[in-house]
Short mmCIF file of C-alpha atoms in Angstrom, two decimals:
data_model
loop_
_atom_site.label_atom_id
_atom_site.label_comp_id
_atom_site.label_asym_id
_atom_site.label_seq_id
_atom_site.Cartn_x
_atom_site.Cartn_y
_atom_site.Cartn_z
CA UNK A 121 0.00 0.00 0.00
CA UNK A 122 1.09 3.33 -0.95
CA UNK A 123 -0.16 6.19 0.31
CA UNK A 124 -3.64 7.40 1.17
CA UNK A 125 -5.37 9.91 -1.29
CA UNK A 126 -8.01 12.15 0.46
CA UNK A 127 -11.43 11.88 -0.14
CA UNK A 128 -11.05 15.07 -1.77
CA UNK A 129 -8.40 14.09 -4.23
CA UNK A 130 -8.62 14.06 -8.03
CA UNK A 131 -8.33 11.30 -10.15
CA UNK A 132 -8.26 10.48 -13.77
CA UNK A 133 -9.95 6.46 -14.32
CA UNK A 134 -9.01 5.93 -18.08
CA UNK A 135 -11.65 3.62 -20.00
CA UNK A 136 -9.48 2.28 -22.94
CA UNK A 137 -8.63 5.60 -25.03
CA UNK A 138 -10.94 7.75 -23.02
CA UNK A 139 -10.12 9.78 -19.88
CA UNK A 140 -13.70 9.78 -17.49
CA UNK A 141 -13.07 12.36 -14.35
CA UNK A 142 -13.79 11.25 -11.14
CA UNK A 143 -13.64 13.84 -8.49
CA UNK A 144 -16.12 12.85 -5.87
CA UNK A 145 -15.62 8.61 -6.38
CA UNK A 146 -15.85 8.79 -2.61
CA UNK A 147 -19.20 10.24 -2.99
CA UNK A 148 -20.28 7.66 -5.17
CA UNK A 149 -19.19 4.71 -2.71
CA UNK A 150 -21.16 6.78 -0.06
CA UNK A 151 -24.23 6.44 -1.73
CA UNK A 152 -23.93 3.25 -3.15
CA UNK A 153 -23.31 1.65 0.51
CA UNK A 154 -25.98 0.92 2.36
CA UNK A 155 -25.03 3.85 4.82
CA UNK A 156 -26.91 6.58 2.80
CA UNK A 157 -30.65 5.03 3.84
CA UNK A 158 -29.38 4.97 7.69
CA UNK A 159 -27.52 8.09 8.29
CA UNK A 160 -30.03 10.42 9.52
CA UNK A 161 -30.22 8.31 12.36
CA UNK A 162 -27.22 9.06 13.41
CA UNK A 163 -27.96 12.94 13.72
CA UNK A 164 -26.18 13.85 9.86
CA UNK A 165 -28.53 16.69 7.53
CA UNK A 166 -28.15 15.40 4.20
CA UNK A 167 -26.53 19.08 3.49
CA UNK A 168 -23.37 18.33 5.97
CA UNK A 169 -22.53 14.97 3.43
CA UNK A 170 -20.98 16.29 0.65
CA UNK A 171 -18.05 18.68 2.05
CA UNK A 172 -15.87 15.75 3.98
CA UNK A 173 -17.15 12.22 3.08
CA UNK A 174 -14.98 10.24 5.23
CA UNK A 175 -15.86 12.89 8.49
CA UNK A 176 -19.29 11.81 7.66
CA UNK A 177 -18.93 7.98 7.47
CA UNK A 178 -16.79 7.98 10.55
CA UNK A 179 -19.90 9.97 12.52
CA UNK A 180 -21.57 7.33 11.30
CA UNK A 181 -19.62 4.70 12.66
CA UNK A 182 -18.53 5.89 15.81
CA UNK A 183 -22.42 7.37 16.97
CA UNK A 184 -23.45 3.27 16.21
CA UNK A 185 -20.35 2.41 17.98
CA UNK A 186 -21.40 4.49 21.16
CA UNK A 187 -24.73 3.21 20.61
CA UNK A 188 -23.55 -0.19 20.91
CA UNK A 189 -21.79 0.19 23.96
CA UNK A 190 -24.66 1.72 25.51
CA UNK A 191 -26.68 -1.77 24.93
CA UNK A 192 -23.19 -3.73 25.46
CA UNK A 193 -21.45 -4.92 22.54
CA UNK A 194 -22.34 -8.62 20.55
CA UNK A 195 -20.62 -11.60 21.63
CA UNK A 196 -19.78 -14.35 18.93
CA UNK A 197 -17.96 -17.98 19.38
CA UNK A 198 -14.16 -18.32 18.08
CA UNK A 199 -11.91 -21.22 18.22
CA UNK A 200 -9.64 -21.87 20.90
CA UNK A 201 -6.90 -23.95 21.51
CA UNK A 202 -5.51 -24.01 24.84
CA UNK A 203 -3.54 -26.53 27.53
CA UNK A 204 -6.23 -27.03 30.13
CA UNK A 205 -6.69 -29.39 33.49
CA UNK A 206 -9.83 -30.93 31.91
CA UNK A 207 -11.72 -31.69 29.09
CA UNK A 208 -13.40 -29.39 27.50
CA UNK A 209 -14.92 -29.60 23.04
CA UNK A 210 -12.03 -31.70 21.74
CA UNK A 211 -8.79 -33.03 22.77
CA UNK A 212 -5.62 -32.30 20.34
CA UNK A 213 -4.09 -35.70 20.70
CA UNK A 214 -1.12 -34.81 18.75
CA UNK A 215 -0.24 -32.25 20.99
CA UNK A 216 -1.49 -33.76 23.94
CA UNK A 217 0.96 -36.89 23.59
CA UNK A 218 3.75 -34.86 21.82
CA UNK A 219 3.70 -33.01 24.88
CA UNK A 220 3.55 -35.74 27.25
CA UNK A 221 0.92 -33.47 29.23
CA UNK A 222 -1.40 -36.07 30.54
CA UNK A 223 1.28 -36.83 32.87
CA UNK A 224 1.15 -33.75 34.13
CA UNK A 225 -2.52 -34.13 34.88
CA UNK A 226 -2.96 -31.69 31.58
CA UNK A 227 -4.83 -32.08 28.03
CA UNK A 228 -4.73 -30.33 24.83
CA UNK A 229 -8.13 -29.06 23.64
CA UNK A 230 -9.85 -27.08 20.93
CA UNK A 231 -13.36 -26.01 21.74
CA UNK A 232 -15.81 -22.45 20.95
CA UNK A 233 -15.29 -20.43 23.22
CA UNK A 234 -18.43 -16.61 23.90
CA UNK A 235 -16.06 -13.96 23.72
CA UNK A 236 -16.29 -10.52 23.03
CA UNK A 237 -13.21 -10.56 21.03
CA UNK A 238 -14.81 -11.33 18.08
CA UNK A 239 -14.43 -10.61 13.77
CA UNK A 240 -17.63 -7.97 13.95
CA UNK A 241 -15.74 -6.30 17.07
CA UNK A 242 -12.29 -6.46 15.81
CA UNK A 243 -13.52 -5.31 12.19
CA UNK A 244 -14.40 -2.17 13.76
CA UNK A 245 -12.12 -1.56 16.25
CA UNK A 246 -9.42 -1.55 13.57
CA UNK A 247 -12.24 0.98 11.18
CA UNK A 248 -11.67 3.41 14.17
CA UNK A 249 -8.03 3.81 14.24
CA UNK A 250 -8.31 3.93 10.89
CA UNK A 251 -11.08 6.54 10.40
CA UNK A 252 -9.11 8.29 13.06
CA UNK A 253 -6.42 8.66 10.96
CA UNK A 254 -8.75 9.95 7.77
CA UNK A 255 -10.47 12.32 8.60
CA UNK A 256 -10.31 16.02 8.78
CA UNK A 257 -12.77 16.91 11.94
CA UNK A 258 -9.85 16.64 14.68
CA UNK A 259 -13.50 16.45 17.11
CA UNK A 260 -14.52 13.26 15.13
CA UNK A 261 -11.11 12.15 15.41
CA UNK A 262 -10.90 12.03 18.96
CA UNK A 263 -14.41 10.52 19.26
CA UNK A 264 -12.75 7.82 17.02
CA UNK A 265 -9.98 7.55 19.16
CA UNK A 266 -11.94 7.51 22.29
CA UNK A 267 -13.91 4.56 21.35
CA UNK A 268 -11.17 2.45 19.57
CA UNK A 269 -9.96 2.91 23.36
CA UNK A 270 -13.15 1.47 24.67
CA UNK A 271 -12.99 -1.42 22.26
CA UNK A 272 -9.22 -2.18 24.17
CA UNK A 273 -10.84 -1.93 27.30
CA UNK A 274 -13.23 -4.24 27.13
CA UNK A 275 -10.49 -6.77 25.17
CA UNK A 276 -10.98 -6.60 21.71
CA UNK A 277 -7.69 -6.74 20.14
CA UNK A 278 -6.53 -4.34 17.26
CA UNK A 279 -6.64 -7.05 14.58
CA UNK A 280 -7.77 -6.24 11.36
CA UNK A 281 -9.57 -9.82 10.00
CA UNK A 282 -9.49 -10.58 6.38
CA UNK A 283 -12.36 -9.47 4.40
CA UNK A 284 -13.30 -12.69 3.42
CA UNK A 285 -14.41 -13.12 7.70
CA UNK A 286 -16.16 -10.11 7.61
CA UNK A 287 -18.46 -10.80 4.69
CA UNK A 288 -19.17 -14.12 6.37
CA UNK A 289 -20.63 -12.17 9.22
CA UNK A 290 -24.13 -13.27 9.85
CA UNK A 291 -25.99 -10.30 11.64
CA UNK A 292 -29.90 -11.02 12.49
CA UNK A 293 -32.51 -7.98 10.92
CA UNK A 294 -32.95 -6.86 14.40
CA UNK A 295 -29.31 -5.88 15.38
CA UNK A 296 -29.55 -2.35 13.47
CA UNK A 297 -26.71 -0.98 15.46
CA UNK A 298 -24.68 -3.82 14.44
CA UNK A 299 -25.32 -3.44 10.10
CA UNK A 300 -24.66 -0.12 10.54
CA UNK A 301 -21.58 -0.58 12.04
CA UNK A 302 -20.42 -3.05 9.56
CA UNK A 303 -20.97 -1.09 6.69
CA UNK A 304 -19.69 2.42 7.53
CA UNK A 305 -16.14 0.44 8.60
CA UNK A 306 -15.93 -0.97 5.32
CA UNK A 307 -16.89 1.37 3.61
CA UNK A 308 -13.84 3.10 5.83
CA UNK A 309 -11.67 0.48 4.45
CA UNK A 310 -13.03 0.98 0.68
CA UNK A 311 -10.82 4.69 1.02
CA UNK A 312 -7.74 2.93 1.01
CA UNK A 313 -6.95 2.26 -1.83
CA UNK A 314 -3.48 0.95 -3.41
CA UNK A 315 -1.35 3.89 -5.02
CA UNK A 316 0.48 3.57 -8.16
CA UNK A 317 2.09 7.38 -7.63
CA UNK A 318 2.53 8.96 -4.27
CA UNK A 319 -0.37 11.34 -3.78
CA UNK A 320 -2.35 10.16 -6.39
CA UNK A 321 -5.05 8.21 -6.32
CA UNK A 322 -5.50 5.34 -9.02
CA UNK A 323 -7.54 1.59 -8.47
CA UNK A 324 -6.10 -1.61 -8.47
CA UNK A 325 -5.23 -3.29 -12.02
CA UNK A 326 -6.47 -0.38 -14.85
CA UNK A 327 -8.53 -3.87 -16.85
CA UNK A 328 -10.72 -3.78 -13.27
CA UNK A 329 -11.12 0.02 -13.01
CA UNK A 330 -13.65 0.48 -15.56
CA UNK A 331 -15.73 -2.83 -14.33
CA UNK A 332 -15.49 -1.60 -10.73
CA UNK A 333 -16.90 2.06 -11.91
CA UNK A 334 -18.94 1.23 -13.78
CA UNK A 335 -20.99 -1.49 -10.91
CA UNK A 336 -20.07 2.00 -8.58
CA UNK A 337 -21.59 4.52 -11.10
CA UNK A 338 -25.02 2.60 -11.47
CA UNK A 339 -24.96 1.64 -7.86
CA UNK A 340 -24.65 5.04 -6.53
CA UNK A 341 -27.23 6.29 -8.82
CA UNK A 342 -29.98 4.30 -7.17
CA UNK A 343 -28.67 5.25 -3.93
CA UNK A 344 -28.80 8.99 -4.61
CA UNK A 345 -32.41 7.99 -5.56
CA UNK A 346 -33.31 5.83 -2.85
CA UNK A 347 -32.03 8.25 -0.75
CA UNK A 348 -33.41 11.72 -2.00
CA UNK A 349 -36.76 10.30 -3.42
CA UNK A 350 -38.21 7.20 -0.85
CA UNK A 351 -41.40 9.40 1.51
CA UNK A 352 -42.06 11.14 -1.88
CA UNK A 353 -44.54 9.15 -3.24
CA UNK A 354 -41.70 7.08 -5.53
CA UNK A 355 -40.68 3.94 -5.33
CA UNK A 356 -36.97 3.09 -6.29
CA UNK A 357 -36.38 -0.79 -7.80
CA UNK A 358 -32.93 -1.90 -8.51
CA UNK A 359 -31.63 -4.25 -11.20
CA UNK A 360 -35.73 -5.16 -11.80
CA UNK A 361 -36.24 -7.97 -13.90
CA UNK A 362 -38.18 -7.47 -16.88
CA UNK A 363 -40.23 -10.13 -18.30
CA UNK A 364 -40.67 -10.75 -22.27
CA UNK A 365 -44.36 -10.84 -23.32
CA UNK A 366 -44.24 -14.07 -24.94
CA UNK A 367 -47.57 -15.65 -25.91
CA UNK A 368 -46.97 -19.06 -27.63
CA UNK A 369 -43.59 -20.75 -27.64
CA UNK A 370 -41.60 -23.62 -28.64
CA UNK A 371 -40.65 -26.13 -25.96
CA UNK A 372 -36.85 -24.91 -24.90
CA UNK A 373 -37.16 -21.43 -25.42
CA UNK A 374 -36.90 -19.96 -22.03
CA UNK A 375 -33.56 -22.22 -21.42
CA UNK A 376 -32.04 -19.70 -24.69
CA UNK A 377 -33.94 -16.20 -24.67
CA UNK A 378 -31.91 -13.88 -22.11
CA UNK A 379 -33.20 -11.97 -19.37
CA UNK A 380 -34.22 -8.47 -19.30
CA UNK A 381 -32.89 -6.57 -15.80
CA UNK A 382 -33.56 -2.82 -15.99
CA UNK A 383 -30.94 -0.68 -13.69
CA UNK A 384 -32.96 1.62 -12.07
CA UNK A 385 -36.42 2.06 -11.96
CA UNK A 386 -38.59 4.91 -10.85
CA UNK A 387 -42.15 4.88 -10.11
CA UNK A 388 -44.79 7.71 -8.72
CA UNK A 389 -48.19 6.31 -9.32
CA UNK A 390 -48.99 9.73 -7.57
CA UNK A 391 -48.05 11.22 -10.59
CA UNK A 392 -48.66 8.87 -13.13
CA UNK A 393 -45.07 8.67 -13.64
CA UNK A 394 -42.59 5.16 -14.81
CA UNK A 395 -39.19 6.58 -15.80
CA UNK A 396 -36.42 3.67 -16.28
CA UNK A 397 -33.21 4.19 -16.01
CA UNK A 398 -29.98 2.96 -18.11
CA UNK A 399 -26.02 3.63 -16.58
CA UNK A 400 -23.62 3.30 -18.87
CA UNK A 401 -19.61 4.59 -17.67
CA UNK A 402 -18.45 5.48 -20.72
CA UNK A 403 -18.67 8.38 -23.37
CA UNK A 404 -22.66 9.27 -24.52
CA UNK A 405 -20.91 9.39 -28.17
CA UNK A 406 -19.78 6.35 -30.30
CA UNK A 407 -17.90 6.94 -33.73
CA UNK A 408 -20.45 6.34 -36.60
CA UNK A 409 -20.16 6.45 -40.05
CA UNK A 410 -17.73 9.05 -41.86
CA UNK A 411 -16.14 9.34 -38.39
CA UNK A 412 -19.52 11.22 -37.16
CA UNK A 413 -20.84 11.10 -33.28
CA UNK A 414 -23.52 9.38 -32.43
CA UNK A 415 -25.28 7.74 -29.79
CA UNK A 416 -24.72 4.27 -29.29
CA UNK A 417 -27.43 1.87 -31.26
CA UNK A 418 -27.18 -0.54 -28.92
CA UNK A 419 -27.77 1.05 -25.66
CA UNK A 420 -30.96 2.66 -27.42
CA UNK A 421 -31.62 -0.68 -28.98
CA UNK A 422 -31.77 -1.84 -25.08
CA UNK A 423 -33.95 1.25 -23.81
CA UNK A 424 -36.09 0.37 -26.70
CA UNK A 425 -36.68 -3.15 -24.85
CA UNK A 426 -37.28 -2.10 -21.33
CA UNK A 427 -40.00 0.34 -22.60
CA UNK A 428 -42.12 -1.01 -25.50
CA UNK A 429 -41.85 -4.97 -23.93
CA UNK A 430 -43.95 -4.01 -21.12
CA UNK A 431 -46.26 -1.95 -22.56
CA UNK A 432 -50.08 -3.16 -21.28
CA UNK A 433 -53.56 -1.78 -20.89
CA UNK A 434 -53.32 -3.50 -17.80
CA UNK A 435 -50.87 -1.71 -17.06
CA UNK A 436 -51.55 2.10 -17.32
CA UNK A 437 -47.64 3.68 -16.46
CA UNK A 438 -46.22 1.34 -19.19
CA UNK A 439 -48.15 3.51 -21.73
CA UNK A 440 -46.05 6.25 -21.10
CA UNK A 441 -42.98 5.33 -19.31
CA UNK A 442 -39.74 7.22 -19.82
CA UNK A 443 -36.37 6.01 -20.55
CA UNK A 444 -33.06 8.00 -19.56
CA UNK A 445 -29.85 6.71 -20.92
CA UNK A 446 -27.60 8.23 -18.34
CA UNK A 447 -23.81 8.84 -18.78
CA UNK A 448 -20.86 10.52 -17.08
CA UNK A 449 -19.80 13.83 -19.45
CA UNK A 450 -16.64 13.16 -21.14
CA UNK A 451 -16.39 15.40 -24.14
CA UNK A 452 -19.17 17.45 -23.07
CA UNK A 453 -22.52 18.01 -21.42
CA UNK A 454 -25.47 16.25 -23.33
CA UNK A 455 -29.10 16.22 -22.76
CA UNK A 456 -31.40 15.31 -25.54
CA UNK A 457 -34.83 13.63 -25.81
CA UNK A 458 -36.78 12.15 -28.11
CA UNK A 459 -40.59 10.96 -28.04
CA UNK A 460 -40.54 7.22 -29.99
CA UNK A 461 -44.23 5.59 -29.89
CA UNK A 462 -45.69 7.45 -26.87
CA UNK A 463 -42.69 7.12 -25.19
CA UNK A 464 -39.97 9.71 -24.08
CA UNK A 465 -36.33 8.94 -24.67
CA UNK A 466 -33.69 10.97 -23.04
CA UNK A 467 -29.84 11.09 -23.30
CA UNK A 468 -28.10 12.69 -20.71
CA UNK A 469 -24.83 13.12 -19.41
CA UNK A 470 -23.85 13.81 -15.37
CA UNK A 471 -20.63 15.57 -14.41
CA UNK A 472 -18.62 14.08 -11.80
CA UNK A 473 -15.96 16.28 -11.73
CA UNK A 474 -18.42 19.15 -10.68
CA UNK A 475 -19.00 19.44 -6.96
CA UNK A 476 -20.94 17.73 -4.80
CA UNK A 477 -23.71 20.17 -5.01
CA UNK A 478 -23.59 20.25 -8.65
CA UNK A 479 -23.91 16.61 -9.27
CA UNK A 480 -26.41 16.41 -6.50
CA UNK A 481 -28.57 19.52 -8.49
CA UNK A 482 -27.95 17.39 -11.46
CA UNK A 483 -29.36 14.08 -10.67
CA UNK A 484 -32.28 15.58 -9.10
CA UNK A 485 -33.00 17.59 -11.99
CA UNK A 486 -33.17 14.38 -14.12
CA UNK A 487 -35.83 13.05 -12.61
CA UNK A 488 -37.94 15.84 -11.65
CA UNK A 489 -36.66 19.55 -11.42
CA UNK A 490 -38.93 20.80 -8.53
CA UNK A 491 -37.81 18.34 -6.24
CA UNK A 492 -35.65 19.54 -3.46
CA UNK A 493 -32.88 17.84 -1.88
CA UNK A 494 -34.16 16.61 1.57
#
């Protein structure tokens, strides 16, 4: 590891021969963690997010953390292995006889043993020091600080477990303190990221940068909606499958036809509204014929699907839905539309090397230009 880039650090992410900024990518991993939907519980105004991301996810964390404590912390079984007068789980007879300990009255045993010490606790002890260590509120910092010395206290030991532990944590729907937790420290972790260049900040192999933006740009997306639009009549879907309206078929069909899965999809039955929406990370423009721009067939090909397949008098929103094919600006700001058979088709472009506010203003202004950000 190299060294840490700031949240507010600039970055080039090059997709093949094109350069897409990425200003605020710490922005985007904000909203497309599960944090965004949660952290107004923990006493943050949407308007103190964008300014210092990581100050923000570290509130997050440690106001949980303190939380926990209050309601003392879970407690999980791990392994042990230990020399002990009795038996206790299972006896190590390897070591037990290599050791010659059952003449000293002794056995070697491996049982599960309720501690406190456990992968959860040590996962965010170690998201502490490190949010301690990121972020620019020296308040937050020592908040960090304080509780990382809580976690000591109480004997949790400042072990950082692999990742593949922590994604094997099991936490039941009731322990809200304790998802919350989880995903502001690793989304604490997701800052560090390995360095090519000092000060710079680049991602880890450039073949995996574009496939990890890309999930990141169409992630975030729906959280900025989730976030911004859920108690506003509209109701945020991601990744919905689409079915084909097939009427007769041949036997095997449905092991060969492919499956439709729309990104994002909006829906205010308050005001009649469907509005679907496409990500794609990479420039609005492909090269046509004669060298001319245009708009990739394809990707209106696919719009073309999502809308006109689910048309249905049954179905009074998929008259009129809308479909927004939405890009990052590369060469330059784009927002067209089109109505195709009752249906509006938009092309639009978001810029994420404008501010927070800006891209926030943006979004919003997609959808639905009167709404105000909460």
């Amino acid at each position: 590891m190299s060294d840490v880039a700031s949240p507010n650090s600039v970055e080039n992410v090059r997709s093949g021969k094109t350069a897409i900024p990425v200003r605020n990518v710490w922005l985007l991993m904000l909203y497309a963690s599960d944090l965004c939907r949660h952290h107004r519980a923990a006493g943050i105004d949407a308007e103190e997010m964008p300014d210092e991301i990581a100050d923000v996810v570290a509130k997050v964390l440690v106001d949980n953390v303190r939380r926990r404590f209050r309601r003392n912390l879970s407690y999980d079984y791990r392994r042990r292995n230990d020399v002990l007068p009795r038996v206790r789980g299972r006896i190590d007879i390897l070591q037990t006889e290599r050791k010659r300990l059952l003449e000293l009255g002794r056995v070697a045993c491996s049982f599960d043993e309720l501690t406190i010490d456990s992968t959860l606790n040590r996962f965010v002890h170690a998201a502490l020091l490190r949010a301690a260590r990121l972020v620019h509120d020296s308040g937050i910092g020592r908040e960090c600080r304080s509780a990382a010395t809580t976690f000591e206290r109480l004997g949790v030991a400042s072990i950082v477990p692999h990742r593949s532990e922590v994604d094997a944590i099991r936490i039941p729907p009731h322990c809200r303190e304790d998802r919350m937790m989880i995903a502001a420290a690793k989304l604490i972790f997701d800052f560090l990221m390995p360095t090519e260049t000092a000060g710079n900040v680049s991602l880890y192999r450039p073949e995996r940068d574009v496939i990890w933006l890309r999930w990141l740009f169409q992630r975030a997306v729906y959280g900025f909606y989730r976030y911004h639009l859920s108690g506003h009549d509209w109701k945020i879907e991601w990744e919905k499958r689409l079915d084909w309206p097939i009427g007769e078929r041949s036997k095997h069909l449905s092991r060969h036809m492919p499956k439709m899965r729309a990104d994002i999809v909006l829906e205010n039955r308050h005001e009649g509204k469907r509005i679907v929406i496409d990500t794609k990370f990479k420039n609005i423009f492909g090269i046509g014929q004669y060298g001319r721009k245009r708009f990739h067939s394809s990707n209106i090909y696919q719009l073309y699907a999502y809308l006109l397949s689910q048309v249905s008098p049954d179905d009074p929103l998929s008259l009129h839905s809308e479909g927004i094919l939405l890009y990052p600006v590369v060469d330059a700001a784009i927002d067209e539309w089109a109505e195709i058979q009752g249906h509006r088709f938009r092309f639009a472009t978001v810029n994420l090397a404008d501010s927070v506010a800006q891209i926030q203003k943006r979004l919003l202004s997609i959808i639905q230009p009167e709404v105000v950000t909460r």
